[in-house]
Short mmCIF file of C-alpha atoms (C1' of nucleotides) in Angstrom, two decimals:
data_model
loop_
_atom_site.label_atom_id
_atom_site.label_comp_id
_atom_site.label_asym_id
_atom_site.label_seq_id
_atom_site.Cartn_x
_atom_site.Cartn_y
_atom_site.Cartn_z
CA UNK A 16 25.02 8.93 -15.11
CA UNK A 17 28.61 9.19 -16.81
CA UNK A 18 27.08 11.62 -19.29
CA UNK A 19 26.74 14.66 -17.59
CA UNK A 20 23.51 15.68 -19.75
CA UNK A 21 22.22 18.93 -19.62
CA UNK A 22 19.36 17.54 -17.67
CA UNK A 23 21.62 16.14 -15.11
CA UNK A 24 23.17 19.53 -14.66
CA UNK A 25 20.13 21.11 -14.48
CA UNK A 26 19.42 18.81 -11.75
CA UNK A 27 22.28 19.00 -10.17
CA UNK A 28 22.25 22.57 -9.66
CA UNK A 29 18.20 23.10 -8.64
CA UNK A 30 18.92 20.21 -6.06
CA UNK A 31 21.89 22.27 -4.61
CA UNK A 32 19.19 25.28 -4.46
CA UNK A 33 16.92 23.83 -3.01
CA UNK A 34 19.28 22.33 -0.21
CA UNK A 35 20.85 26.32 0.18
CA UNK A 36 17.29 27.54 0.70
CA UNK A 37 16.32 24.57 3.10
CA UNK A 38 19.73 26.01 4.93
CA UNK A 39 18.31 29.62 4.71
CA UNK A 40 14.96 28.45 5.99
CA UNK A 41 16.81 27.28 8.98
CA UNK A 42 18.56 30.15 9.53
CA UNK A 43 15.57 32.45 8.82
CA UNK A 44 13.18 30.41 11.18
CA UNK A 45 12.20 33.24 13.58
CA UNK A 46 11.16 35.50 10.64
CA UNK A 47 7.46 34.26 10.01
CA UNK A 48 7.38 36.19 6.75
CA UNK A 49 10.98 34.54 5.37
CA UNK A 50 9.94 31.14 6.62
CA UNK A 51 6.77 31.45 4.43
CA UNK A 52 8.11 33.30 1.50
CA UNK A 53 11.26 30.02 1.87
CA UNK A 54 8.49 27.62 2.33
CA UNK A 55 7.26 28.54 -1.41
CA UNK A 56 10.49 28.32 -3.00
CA UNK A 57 11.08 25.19 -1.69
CA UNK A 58 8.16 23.96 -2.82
CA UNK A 59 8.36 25.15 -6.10
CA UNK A 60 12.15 23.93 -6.52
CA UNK A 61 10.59 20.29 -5.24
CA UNK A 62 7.95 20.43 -7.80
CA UNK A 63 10.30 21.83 -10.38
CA UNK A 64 12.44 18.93 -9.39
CA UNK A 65 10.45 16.18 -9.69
CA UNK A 66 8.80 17.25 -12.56
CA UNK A 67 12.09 17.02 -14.18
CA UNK A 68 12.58 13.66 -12.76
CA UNK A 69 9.34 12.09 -13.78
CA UNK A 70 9.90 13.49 -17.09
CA UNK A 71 14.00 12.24 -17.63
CA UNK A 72 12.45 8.84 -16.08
CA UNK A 73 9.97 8.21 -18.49
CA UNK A 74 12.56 8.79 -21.66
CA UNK A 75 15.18 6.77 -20.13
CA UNK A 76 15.29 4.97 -16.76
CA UNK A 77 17.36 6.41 -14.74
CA UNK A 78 18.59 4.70 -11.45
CA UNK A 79 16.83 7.34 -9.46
CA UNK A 80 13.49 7.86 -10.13
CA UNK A 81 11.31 4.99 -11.38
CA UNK A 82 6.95 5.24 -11.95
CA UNK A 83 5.56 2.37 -13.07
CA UNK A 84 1.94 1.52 -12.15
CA UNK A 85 0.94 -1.26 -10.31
CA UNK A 86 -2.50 -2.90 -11.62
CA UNK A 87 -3.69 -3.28 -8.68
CA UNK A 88 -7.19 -3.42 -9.80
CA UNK A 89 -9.94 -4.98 -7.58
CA UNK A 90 -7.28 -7.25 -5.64
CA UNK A 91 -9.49 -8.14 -2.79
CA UNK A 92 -6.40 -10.44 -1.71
CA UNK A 93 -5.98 -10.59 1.95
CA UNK A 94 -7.13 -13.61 2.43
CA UNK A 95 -6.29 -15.11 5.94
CA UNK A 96 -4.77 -18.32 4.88
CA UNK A 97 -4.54 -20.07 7.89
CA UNK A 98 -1.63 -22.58 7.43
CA UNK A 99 -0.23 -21.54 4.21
CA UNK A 100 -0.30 -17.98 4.03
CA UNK A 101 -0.03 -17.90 0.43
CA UNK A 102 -0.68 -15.06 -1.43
CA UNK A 103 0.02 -14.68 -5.01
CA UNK A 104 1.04 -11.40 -6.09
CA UNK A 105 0.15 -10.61 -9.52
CA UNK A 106 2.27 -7.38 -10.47
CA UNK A 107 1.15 -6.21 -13.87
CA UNK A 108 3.08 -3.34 -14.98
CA UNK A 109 2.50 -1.35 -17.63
CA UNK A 110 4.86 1.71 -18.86
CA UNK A 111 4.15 5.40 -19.68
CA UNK A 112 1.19 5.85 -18.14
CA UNK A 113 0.65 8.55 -15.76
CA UNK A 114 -0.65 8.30 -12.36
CA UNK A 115 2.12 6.30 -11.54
CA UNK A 116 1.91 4.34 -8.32
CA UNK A 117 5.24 3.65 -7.54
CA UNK A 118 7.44 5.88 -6.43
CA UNK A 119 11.32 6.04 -5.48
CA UNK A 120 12.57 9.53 -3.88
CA UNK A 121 15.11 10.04 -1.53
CA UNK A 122 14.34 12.45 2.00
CA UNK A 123 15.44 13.18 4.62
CA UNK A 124 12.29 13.59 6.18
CA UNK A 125 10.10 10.60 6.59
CA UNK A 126 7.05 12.48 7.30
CA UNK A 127 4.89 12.51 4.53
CA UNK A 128 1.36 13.04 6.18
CA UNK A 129 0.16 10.05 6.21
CA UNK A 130 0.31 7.18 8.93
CA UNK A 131 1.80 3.89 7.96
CA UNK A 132 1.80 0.91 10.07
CA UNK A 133 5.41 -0.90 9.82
CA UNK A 134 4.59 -4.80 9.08
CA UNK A 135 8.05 -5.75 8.11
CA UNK A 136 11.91 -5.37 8.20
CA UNK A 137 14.81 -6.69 6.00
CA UNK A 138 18.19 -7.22 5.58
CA UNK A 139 19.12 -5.87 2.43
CA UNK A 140 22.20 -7.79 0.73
CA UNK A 141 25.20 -4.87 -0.17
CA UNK A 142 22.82 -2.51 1.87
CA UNK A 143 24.42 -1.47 5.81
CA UNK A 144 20.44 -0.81 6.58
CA UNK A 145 17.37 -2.73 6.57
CA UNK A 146 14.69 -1.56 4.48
CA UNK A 147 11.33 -1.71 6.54
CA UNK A 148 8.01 -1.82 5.09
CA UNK A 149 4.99 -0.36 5.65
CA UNK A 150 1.44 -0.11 4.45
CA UNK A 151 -1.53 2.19 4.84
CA UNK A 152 -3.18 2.38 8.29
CA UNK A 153 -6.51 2.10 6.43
CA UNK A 154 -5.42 -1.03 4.66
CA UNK A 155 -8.06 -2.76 6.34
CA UNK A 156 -10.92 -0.28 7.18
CA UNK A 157 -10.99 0.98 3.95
CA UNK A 158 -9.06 -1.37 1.11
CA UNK A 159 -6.32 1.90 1.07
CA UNK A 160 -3.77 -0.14 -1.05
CA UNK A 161 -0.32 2.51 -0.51
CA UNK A 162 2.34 0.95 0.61
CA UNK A 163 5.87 2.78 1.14
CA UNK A 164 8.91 0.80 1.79
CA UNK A 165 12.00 2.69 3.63
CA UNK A 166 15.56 2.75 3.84
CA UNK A 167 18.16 4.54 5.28
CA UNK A 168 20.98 5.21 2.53
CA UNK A 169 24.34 3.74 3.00
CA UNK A 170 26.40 6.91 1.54
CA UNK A 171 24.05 9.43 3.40
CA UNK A 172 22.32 8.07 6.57
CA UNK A 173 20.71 11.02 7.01
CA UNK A 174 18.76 10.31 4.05
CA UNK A 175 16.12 7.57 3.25
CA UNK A 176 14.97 6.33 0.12
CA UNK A 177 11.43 5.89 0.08
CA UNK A 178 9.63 3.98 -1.81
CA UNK A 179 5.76 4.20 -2.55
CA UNK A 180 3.74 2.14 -4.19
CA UNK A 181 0.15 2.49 -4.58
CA UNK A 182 -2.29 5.52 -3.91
CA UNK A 183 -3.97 6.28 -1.01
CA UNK A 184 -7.74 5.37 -1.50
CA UNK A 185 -8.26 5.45 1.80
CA UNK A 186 -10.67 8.68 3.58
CA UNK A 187 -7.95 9.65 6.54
CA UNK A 188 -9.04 12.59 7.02
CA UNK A 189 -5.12 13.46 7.63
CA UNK A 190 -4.34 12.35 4.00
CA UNK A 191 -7.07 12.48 2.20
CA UNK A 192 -9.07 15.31 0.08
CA UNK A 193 -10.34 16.92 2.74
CA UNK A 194 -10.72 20.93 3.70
CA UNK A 195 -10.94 21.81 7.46
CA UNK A 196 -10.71 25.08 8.68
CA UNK A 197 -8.39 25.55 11.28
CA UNK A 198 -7.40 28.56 13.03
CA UNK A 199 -4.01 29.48 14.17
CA UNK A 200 -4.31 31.20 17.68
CA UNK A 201 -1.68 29.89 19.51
CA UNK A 202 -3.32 29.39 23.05
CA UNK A 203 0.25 31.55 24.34
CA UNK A 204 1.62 32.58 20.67
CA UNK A 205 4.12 30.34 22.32
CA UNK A 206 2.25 27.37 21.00
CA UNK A 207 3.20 28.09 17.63
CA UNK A 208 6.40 26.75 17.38
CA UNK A 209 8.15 27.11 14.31
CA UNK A 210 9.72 23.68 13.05
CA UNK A 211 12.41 24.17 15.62
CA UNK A 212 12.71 20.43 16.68
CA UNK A 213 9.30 18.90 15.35
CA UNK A 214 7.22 20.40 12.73
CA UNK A 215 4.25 19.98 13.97
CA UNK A 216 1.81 22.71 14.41
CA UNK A 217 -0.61 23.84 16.79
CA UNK A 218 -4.35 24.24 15.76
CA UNK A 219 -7.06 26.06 17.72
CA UNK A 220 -11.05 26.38 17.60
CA UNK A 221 -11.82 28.81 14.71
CA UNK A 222 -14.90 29.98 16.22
CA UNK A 223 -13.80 30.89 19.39
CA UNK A 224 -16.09 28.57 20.30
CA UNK A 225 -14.54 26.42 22.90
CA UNK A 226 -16.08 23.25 22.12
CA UNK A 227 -12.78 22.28 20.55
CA UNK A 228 -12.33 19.38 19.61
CA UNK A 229 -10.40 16.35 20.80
CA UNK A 230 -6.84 17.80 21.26
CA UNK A 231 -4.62 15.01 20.69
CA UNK A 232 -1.50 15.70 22.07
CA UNK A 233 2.22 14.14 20.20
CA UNK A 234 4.44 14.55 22.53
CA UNK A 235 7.85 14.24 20.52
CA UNK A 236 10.54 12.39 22.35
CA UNK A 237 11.42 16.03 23.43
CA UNK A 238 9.61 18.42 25.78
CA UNK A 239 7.37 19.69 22.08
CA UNK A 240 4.08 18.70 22.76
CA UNK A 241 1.65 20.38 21.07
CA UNK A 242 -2.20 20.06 20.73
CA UNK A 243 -3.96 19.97 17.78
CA UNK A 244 -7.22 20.71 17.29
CA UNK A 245 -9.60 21.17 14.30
CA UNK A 246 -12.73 22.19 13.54
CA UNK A 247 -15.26 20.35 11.97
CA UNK A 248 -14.75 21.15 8.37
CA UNK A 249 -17.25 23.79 6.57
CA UNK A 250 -16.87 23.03 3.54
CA UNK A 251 -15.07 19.71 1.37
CA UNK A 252 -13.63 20.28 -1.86
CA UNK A 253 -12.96 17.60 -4.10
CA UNK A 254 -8.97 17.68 -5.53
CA UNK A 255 -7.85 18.22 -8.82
CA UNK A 256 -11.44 18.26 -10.40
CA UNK A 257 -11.50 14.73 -10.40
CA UNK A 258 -14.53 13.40 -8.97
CA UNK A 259 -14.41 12.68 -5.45
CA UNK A 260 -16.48 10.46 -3.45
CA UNK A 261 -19.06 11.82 -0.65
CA UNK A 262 -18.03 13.65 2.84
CA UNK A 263 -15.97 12.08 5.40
CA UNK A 264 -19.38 10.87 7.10
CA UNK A 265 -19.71 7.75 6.03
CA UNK A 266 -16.79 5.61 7.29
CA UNK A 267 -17.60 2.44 9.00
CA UNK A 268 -14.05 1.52 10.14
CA UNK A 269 -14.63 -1.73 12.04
CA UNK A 270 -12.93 -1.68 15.01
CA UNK A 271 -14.01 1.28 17.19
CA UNK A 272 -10.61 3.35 17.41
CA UNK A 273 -9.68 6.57 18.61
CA UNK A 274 -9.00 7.57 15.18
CA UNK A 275 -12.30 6.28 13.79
CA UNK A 276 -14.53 8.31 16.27
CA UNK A 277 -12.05 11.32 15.79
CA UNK A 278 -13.28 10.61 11.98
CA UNK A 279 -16.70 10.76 13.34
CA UNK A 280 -16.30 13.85 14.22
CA UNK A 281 -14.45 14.96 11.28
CA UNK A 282 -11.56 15.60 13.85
CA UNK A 283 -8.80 15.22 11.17
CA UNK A 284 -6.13 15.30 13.59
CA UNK A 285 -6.68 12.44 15.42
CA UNK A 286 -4.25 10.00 15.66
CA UNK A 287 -1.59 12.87 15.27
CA UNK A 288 1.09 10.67 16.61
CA UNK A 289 4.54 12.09 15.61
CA UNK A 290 7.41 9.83 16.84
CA UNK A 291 10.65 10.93 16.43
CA UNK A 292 13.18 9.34 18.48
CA UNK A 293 16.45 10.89 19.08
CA UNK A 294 17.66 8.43 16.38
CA UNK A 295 15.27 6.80 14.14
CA UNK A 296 17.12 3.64 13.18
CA UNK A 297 16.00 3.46 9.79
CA UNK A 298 12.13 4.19 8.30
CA UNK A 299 10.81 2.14 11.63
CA UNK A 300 8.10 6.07 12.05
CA UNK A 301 4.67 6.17 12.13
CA UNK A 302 3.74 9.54 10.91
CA UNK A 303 0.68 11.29 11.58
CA UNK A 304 -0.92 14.30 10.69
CA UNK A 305 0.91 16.93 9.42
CA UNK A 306 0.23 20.44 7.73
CA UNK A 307 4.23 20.76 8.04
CA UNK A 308 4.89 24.28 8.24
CA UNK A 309 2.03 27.02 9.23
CA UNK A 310 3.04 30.27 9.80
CA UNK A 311 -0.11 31.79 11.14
CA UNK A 312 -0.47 35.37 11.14
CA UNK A 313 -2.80 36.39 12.97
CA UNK A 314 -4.87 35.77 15.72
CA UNK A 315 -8.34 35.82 14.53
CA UNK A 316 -7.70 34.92 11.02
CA UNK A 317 -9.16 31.33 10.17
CA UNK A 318 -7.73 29.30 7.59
CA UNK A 319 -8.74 26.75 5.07
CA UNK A 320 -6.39 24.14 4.07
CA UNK A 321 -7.33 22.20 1.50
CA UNK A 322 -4.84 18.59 0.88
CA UNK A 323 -4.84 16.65 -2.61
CA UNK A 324 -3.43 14.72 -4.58
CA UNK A 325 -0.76 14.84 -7.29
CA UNK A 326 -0.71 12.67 -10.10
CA UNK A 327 2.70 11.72 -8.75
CA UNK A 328 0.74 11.10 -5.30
CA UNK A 329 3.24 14.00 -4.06
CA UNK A 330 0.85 14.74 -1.31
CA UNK A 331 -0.08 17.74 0.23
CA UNK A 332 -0.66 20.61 -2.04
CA UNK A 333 -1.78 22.89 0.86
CA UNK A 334 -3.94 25.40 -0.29
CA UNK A 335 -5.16 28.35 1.72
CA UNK A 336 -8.62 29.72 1.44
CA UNK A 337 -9.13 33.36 2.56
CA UNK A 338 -5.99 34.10 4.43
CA UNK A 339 -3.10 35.81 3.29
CA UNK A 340 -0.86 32.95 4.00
CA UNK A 341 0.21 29.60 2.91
CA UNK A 342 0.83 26.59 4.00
CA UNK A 343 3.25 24.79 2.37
CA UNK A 344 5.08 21.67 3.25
CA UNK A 345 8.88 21.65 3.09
CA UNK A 346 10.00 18.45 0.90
CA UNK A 347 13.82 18.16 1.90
CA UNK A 348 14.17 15.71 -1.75
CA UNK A 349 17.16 13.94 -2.19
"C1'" DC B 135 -8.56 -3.14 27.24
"C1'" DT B 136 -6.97 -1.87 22.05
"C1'" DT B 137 -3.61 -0.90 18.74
"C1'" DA B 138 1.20 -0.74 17.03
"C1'" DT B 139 5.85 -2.77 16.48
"C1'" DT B 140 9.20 -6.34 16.47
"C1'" DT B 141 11.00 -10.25 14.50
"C1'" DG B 142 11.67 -14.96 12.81
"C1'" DA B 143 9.31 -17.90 9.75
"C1'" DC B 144 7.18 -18.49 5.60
"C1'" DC B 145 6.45 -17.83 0.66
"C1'" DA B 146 7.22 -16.31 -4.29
"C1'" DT B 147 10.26 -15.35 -7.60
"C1'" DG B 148 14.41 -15.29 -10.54
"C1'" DC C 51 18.64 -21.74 -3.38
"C1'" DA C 52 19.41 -16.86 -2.43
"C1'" DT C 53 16.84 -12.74 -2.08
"C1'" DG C 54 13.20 -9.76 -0.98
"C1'" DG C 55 8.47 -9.23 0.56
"C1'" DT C 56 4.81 -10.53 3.85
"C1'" DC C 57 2.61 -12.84 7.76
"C1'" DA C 58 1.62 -13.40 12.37
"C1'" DA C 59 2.76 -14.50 17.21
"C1'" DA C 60 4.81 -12.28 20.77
"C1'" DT C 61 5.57 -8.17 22.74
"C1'" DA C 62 5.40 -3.21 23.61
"C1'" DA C 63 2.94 0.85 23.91
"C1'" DG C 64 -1.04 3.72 25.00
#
DNA sequence: CTTATTTGACCATG
DNA sequence: CATGGTCAAATAAG
């Protein structure tokens, strides 16, 4: 820092934009068009933002932002040691390469679309919170290697820095490259909630067809509950041209779960479990499925949302097939 | 019942 | 040996 770089200007002031527009969005909340039209600036300033970041990283590392990759390679690992629980932890690093797998950023939101299951909690010496740790839901049932580490920041406890290491390799059908088509008709119109308290969204059959699916329903530590619902998906893209594996059809999660028969039925939204307590002591969330923001328009329109990856495992690049709209996700950085 | 979280103990590393 | 990361038994939640 000292140096106040050009870059770090430049920083300075696209971070203070995007906070301003996150403000506007607030304000502009019951205007479905502004929310929209607020969602894609912020999304853009994000991007902007930690393009920026990944680039200043990579000539000189900074304090903020770090990538480095993990070599994870074929670590089968996970071996139940009964006594000794010994596991050695190779960390190979190597620099400058892209598809970095870790990741520092600080939010304020801990959502991220995927679910993490918490497996640990420390005491961080100089640090007033304890960072908890978490890896992928899918760790198990499908070798998904992403871990994310959380902690809520001494000088701003409204923000976290999160930590993620490793890419999702596992087929959630909440995180993964996926494409369902969803439909937003509110049951009421009332169901679609704007991100007032929660930012969760409400999803309906697209074919009118009743046989919706499960409707899981998060009830937020509030009175937002909200159903979601999607359809089986028409059509799967693969992301970023990269080649992607098969359909979502051929999971074998062990243990019969909720989530895995939802998967069965290329339900994405499953195990849509949103907890947000009134006061989430530090990164101790489980997040679910989330298409953050959707402004549906109209009634009968029906939507395609497509997720992938970016190489800086920035997740969810919402794209919208045939409909007017967008879907992006608001990314409240920093 | 199954699955998730909590939490102290254990382990690796510098 | 202090620190941070993980395990796993107990417990909570659904």
């Amino acid at each position: 820092m000292a140096a106040a770089a050009p870059y770090a200007r430049v920083m300075e002031d696209m971070v203070k934009g995007r906070e301003y527009a996150t403000q506007l969005q607030a304000l502009l909340r019951d205007s479905p068009e502004a929310g929209r039209l607020l969602d894609r600036i912020l999304h853009a300033m994000s991007r902007t933002i930690d393009t920026a970041k990944a680039a200043a990283a990579e000539e000189e590392e900074a304090s903020e932002v770090q990538s480095d990759v993990t070599c994870a390679g074929t670590a089968g690992s996970s071996k139940r040691k009964a006594a000794g629980g010994g596991d050695k932890r190779a960390s190979c690093r190597k620099r400058g390469q892209q598809g970095s797998s870790v990741v520092t950023k600080n939010i304020k939101d801990l959502e991220d679309g995927h679910s993490w299951r918490k497996y640990g909690q420390k005491e961080i010496q100089n640090s007033k919170y304890p960072k908890a740790y978490f890896r992928c839901t899918h760790k198990y049932d499908q070798q998904c290697v992403a871990q994310r580490q959380v902690q809520r920041r001494d000088d701003d406890p409204d923000t976290y820095t999160v930590t993620y290491i490793g890419m999702h390799t596992c087929r959630d059908p909440a995180t993964a490259v996926a494409s369902l088509v969803v439909h937003a008709a509110g049951v009421t119109g009332d169901d679609l909630h704007h991100h007032a308290g929660s930012r969760l969204i409400s999803f309906a059959a697209a074919n009118n067809n009743a046989s919706a699916a499960t409707t899981s329903t998060t009830t937020t530590g509030n009175t937002t509950n909200q159903q979601l619902a999607v359809l089986q998906p028409l059509k799967l893209e693969c992301g970023g041209g990269g080649e992607q594996e098969e359909v979502l059809s051929s999971l074998t999660p062990a243990g019969s779960s909720a989530a895995a028969e939802a998967m069965r039925n290329g339900n994405a939204a499953a195990a849509a479990a949103t907890t947000t307590g009134p006061e989430p002591d530090q990164g101790d969330v489980t997040s679910g499925l989330q298409l953050q923001q959707f402004y549906g328009a109209g009634d009968d329109l029906a939507y395609m949302a497509r997720f992938s990856y970016d190489d800086t495992f920035d997740l969810e690049d919402i794209v919208v097939f045939g409909a007017p709209d967008s879907i992006t996700d608001i990314y409240a950085d920093e």
